[in-house]
Tab-separated table of C-alpha atoms and ligand atoms in Angstrom:
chain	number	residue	atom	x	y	z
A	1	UNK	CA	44.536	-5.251	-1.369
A	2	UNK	CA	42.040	-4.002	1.402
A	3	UNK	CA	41.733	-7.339	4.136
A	4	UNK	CA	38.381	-7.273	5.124
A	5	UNK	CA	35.792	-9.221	7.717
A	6	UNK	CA	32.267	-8.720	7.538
A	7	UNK	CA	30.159	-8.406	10.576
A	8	UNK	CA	26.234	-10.011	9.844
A	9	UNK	CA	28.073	-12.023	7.222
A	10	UNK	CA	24.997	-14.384	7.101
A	11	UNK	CA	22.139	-11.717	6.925
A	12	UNK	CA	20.499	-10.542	3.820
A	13	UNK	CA	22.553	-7.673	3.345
A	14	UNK	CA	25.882	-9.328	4.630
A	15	UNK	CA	25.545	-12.187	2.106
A	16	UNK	CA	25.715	-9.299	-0.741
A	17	UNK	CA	28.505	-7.471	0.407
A	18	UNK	CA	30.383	-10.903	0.965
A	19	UNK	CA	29.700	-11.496	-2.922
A	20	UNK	CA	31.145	-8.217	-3.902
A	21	UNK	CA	34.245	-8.345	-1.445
A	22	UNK	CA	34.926	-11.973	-3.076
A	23	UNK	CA	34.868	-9.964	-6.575
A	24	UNK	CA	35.999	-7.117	-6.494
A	25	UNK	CA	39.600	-6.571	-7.594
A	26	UNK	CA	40.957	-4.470	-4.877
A	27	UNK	CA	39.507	-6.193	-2.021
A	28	UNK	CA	39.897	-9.464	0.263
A	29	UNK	CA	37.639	-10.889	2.574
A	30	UNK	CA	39.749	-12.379	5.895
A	31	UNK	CA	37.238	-12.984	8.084
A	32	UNK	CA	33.433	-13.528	8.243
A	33	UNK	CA	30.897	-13.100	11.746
A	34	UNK	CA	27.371	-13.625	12.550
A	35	UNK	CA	24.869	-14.864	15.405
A	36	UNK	CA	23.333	-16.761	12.825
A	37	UNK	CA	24.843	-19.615	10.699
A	38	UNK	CA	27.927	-20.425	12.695
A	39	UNK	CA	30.464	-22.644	10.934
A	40	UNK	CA	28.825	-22.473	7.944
A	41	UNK	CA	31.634	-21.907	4.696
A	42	UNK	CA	31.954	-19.297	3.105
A	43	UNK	CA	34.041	-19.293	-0.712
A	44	UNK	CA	34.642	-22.599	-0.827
A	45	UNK	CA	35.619	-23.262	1.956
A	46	UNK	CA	38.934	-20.914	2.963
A	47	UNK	CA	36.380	-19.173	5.455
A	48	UNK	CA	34.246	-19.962	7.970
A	49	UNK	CA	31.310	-17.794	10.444
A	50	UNK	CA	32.400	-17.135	13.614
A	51	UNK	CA	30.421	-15.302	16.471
A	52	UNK	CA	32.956	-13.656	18.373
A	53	UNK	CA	34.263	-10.291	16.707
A	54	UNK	CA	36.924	-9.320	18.947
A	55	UNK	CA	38.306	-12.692	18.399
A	56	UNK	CA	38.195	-12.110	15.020
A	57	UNK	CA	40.172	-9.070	14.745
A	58	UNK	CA	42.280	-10.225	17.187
A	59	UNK	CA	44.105	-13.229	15.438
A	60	UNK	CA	44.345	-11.609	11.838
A	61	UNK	CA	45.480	-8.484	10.497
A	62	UNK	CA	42.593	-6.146	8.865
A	63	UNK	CA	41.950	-3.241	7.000
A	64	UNK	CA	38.338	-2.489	7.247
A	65	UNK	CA	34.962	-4.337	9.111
A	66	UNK	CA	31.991	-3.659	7.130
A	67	UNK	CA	28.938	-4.176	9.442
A	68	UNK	CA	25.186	-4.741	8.400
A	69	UNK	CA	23.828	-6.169	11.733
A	70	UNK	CA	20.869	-5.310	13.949
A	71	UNK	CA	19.798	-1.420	15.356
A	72	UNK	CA	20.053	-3.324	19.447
A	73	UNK	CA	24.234	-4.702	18.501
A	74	UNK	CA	25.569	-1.862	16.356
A	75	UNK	CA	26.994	0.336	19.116
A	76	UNK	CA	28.886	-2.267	20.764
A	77	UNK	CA	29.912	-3.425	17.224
A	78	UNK	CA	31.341	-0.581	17.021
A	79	UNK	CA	33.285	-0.089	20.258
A	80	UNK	CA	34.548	-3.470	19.552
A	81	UNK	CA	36.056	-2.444	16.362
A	82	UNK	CA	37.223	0.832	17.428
A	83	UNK	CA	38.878	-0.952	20.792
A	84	UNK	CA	41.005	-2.796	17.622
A	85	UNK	CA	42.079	0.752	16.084
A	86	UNK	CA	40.519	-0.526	12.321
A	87	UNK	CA	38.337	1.171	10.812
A	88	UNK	CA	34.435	0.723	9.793
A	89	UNK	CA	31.773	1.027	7.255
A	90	UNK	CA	28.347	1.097	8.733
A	91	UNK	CA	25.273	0.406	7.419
A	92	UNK	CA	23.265	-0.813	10.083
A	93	UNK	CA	20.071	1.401	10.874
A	94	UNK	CA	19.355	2.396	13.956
A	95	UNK	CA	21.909	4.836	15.038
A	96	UNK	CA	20.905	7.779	16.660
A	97	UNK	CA	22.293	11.468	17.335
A	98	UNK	CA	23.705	10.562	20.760
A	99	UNK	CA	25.060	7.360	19.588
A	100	UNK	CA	27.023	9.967	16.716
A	101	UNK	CA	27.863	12.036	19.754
A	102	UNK	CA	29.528	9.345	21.545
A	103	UNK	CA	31.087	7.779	18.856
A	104	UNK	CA	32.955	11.020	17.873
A	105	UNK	CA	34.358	10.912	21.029
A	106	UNK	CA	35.980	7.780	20.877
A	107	UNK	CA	36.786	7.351	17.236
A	108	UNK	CA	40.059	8.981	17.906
A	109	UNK	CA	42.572	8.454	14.383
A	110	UNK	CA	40.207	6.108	13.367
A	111	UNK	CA	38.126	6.319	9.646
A	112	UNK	CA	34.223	5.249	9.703
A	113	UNK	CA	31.737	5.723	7.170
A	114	UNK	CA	28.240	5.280	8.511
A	115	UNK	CA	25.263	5.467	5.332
A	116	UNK	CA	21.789	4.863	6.289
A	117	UNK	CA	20.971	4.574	3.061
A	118	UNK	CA	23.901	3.075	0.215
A	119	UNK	CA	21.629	3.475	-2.429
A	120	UNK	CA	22.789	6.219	-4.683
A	121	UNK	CA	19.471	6.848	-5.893
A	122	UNK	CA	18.060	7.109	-2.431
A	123	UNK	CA	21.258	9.611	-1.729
A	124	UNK	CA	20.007	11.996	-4.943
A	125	UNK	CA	16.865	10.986	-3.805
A	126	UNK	CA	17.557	12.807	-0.416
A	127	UNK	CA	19.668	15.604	-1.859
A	128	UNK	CA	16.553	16.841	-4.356
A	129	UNK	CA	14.380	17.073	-0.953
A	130	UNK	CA	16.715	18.985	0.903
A	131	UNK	CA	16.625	21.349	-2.593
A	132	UNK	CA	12.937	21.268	-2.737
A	133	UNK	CA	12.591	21.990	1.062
A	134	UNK	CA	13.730	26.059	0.339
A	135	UNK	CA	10.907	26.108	-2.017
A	136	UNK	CA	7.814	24.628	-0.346
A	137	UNK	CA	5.499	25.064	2.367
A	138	UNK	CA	5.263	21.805	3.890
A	139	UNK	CA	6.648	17.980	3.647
A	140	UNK	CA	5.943	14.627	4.566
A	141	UNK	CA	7.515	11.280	4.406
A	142	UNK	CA	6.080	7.530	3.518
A	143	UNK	CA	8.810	4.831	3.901
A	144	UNK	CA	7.700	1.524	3.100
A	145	UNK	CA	10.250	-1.523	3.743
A	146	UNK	CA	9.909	-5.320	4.084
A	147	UNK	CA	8.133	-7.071	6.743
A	148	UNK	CA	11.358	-8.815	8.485
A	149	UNK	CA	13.076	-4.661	8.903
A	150	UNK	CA	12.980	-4.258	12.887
A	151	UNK	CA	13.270	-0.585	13.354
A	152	UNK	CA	10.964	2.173	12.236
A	153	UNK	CA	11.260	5.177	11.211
A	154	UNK	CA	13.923	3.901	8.788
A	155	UNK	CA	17.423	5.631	9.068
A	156	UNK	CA	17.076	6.993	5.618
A	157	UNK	CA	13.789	8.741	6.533
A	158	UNK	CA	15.394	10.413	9.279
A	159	UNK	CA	18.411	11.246	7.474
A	160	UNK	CA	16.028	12.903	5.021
A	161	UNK	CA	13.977	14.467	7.293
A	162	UNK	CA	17.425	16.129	9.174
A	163	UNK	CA	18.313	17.229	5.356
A	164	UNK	CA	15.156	18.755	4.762
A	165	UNK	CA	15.626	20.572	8.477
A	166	UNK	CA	18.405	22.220	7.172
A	167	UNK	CA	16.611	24.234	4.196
A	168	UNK	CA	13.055	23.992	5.741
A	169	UNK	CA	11.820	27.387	7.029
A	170	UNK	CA	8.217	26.340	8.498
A	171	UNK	CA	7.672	26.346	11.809
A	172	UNK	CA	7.709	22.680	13.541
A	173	UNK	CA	4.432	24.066	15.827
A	174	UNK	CA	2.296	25.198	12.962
A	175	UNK	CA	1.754	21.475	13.132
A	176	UNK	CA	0.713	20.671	16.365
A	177	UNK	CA	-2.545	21.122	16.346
A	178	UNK	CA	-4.149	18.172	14.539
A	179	UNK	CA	-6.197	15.895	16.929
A	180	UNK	CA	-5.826	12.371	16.582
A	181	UNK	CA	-8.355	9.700	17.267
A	182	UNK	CA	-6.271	7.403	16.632
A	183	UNK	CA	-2.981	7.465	18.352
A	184	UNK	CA	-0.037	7.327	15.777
A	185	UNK	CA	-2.443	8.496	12.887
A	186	UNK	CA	-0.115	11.411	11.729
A	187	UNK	CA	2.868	9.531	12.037
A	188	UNK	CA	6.100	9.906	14.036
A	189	UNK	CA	7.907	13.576	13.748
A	190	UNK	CA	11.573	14.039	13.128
A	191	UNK	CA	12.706	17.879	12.685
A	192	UNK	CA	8.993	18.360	12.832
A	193	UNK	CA	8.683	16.466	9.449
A	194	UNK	CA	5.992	13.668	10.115
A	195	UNK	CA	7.113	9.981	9.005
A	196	UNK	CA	4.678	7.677	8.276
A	197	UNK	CA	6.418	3.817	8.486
A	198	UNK	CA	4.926	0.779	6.066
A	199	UNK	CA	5.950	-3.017	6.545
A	200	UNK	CA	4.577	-5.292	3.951
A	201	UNK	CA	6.043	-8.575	2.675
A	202	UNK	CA	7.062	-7.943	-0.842
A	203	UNK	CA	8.513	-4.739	-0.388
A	204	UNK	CA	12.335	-4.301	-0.585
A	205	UNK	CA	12.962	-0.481	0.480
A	206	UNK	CA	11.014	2.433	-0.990
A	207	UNK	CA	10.570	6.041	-0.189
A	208	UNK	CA	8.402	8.762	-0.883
A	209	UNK	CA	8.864	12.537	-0.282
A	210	UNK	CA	5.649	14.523	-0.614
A	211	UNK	CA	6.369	18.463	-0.825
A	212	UNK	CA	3.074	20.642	-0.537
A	213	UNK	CA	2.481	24.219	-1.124
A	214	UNK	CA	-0.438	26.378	-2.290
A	215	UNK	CA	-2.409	24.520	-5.246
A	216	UNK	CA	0.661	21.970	-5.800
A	217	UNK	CA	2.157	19.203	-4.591
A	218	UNK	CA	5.825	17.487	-5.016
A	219	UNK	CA	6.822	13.704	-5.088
A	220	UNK	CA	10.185	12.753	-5.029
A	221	UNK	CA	9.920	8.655	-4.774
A	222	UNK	CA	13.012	6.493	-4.618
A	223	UNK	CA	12.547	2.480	-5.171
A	224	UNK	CA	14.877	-0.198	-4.391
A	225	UNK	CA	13.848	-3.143	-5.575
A	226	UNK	CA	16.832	-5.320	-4.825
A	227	UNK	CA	19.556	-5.190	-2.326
A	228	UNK	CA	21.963	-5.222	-5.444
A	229	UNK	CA	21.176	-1.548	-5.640
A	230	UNK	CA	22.969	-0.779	-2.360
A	231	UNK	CA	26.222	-2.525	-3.140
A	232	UNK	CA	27.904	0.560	-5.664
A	233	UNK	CA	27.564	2.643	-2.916
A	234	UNK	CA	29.703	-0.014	-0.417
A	235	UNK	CA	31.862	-0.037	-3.249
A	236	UNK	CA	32.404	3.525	-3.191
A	237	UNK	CA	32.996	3.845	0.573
A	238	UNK	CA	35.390	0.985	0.195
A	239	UNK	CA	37.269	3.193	-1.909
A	240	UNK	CA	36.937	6.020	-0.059
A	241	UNK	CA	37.203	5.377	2.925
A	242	UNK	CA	41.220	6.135	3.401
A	243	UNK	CA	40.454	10.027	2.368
A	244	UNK	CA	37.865	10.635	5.077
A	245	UNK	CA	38.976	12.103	8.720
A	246	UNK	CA	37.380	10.922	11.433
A	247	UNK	CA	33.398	10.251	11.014
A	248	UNK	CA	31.548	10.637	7.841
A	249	UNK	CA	27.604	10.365	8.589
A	250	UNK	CA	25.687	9.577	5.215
A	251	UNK	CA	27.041	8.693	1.672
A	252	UNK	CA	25.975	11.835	-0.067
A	253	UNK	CA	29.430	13.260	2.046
A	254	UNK	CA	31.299	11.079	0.100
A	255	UNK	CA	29.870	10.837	-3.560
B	301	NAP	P1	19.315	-9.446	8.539
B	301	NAP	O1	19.025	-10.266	7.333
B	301	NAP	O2	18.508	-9.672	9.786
B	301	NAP	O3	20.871	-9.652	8.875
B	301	NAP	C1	21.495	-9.203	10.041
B	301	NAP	C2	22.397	-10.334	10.516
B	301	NAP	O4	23.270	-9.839	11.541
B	301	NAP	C3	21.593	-11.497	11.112
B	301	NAP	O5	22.090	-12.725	10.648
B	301	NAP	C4	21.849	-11.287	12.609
B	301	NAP	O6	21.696	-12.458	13.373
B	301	NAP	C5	23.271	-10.794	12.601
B	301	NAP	N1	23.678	-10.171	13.857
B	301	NAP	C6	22.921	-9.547	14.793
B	301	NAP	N2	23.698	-9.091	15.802
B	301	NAP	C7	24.969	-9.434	15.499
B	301	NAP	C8	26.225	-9.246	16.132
B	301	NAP	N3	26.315	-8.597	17.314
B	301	NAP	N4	27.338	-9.738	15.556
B	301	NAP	C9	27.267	-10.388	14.371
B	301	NAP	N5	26.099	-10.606	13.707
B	301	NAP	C10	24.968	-10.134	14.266
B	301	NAP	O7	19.193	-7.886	8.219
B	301	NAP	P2	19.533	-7.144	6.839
B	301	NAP	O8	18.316	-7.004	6.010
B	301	NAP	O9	20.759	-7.736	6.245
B	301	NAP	O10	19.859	-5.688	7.372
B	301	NAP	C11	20.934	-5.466	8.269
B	301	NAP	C12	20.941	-3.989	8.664
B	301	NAP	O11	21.242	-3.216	7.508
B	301	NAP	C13	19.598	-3.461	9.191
B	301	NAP	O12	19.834	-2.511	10.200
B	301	NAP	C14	18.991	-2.793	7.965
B	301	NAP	O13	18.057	-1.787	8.288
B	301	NAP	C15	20.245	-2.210	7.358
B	301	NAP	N6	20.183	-1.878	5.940
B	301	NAP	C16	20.916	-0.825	5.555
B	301	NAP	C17	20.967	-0.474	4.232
B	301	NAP	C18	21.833	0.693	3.836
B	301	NAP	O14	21.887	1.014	2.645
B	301	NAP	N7	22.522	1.344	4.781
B	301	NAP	C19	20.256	-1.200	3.266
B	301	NAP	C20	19.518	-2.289	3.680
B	301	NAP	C21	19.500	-2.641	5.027
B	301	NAP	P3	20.309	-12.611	14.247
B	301	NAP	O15	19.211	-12.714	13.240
B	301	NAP	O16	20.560	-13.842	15.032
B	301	NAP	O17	20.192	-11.367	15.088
């Protein structure tokens, strides 16, 4: 049985992955922390949300801290939980190259999975553009997300857009000479893919990769519509995560 606290236990995605700790059969949930909600019970009862992490892992013995916070309080999440030698499922956006840098230095014997995206459609999704990235001439990306989501560009379009990187052969420059009128018209560029970010009440998370070439174009879309479609893939990293070494950056390592 896997003894597990989650960290943003009171957010939108926390309260889901509380609900599938609590039934799952392999899995128990020891402890529960937010910012938000303090005191509030949790199960009936047998668990209550505290603020303080450290404290947390201090007093109880635990497997695994699952964390779905904010972009600004991941990293020190993170040190906090690596400080307690556990180890860490991530799915808090927000996390950039040098924060992966740094945190492969310190993660010493320690397993973590970090996913910016848990949806395994999204993952296939991101896969079938880094396929169709050999085969065309250029890409962008649309992400469109809910209203309340903080950061922008999301972590999955980056991911996708460092996938892409990998089998893209166009040159990043060819695009630098558009003029815009508007500042911000053409988007944000990652891997000198451009990322255009939507916010709209509504919306849940949604992604669309458009591949163009000479007299053809390529979409390859990818809807949630619920947050229940990230939880299989939390699942599977709960599973999982005892065979990984180290660091494992994105879910399609894992699937
Ligand atoms: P949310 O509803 O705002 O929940 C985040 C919760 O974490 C809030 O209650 C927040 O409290 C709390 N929090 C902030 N800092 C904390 C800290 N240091 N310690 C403990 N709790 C803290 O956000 P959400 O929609 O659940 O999303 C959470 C994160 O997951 C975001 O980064 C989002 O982009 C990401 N996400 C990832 C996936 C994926 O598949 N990887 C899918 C969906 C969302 P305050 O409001 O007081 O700050």
């Amino acid at each position: 049985m896997k003894k597990i606290v989650v960290n943003g236990a009171n957010g939108k995605m926390g309260k889901r992955v509380v609900d599938l700790i609590l039934n799952k059969s392999n899995t128990k949930l020891v402890g529960v922390c937010d910012k938000k909600g303090l005191g509030k019970k949790i199960n009936s009862g047998d668990l209550i949300i505290k603020d303080n992490l450290a404290q947390i892992l201090a007093e109880k013995d635990i497997d695994l801290v699952i964390d779905f916070t904010t972009p600004d309080s991941v990293m020190d999440n993170i040190k906090i939980v690596l400080d307690k030698n556990t180890n860490m499922i991530v799915g808090t956006t927000g996390i950039t190259d040098k924060n992966l840098t740094e945190i492969r230095k310190i993660i010493g014997k320690n397993k973590m999975i970090i996913a910016p995206n848990f949806a395994i459609g999204a993952v296939l999704m991101m896969e079938f553009s880094k396929k169709a990235a050999k085969y065309m001439d250029d890409v962008e990306i649309i992400e469109l997300h809910h209203d309340k989501k903080i950061d922008s560009p999301s972590g999955t379009s980056i991911r996708t857009a460092e996938l892409i990187n990998e089998n893209f052969t166009k040159n990043a420059d060819d695009k630098k000479n558009y003029i815009e009128s508007l500042s911000g018209a053409r988007g944000a560029q990652k891997n000198g893919v451009n990322i255009h970010s939507i916010r709209l009440k509504g919306l849940v998370a949604h992604q669309e990769v458009i591949f163009g070439a000479e007299g053809q174009s390529l979409s390859i879309k990818h809807d949630s519509y619920d947050r229940s479609s990230f939880m299989p893939g939390v699942a599977m990293a709960i599973d999982k995560i005892d065979q990984v070494s180290n660091l494992v950056y994105g879910l399609e390592n894992i699937l």
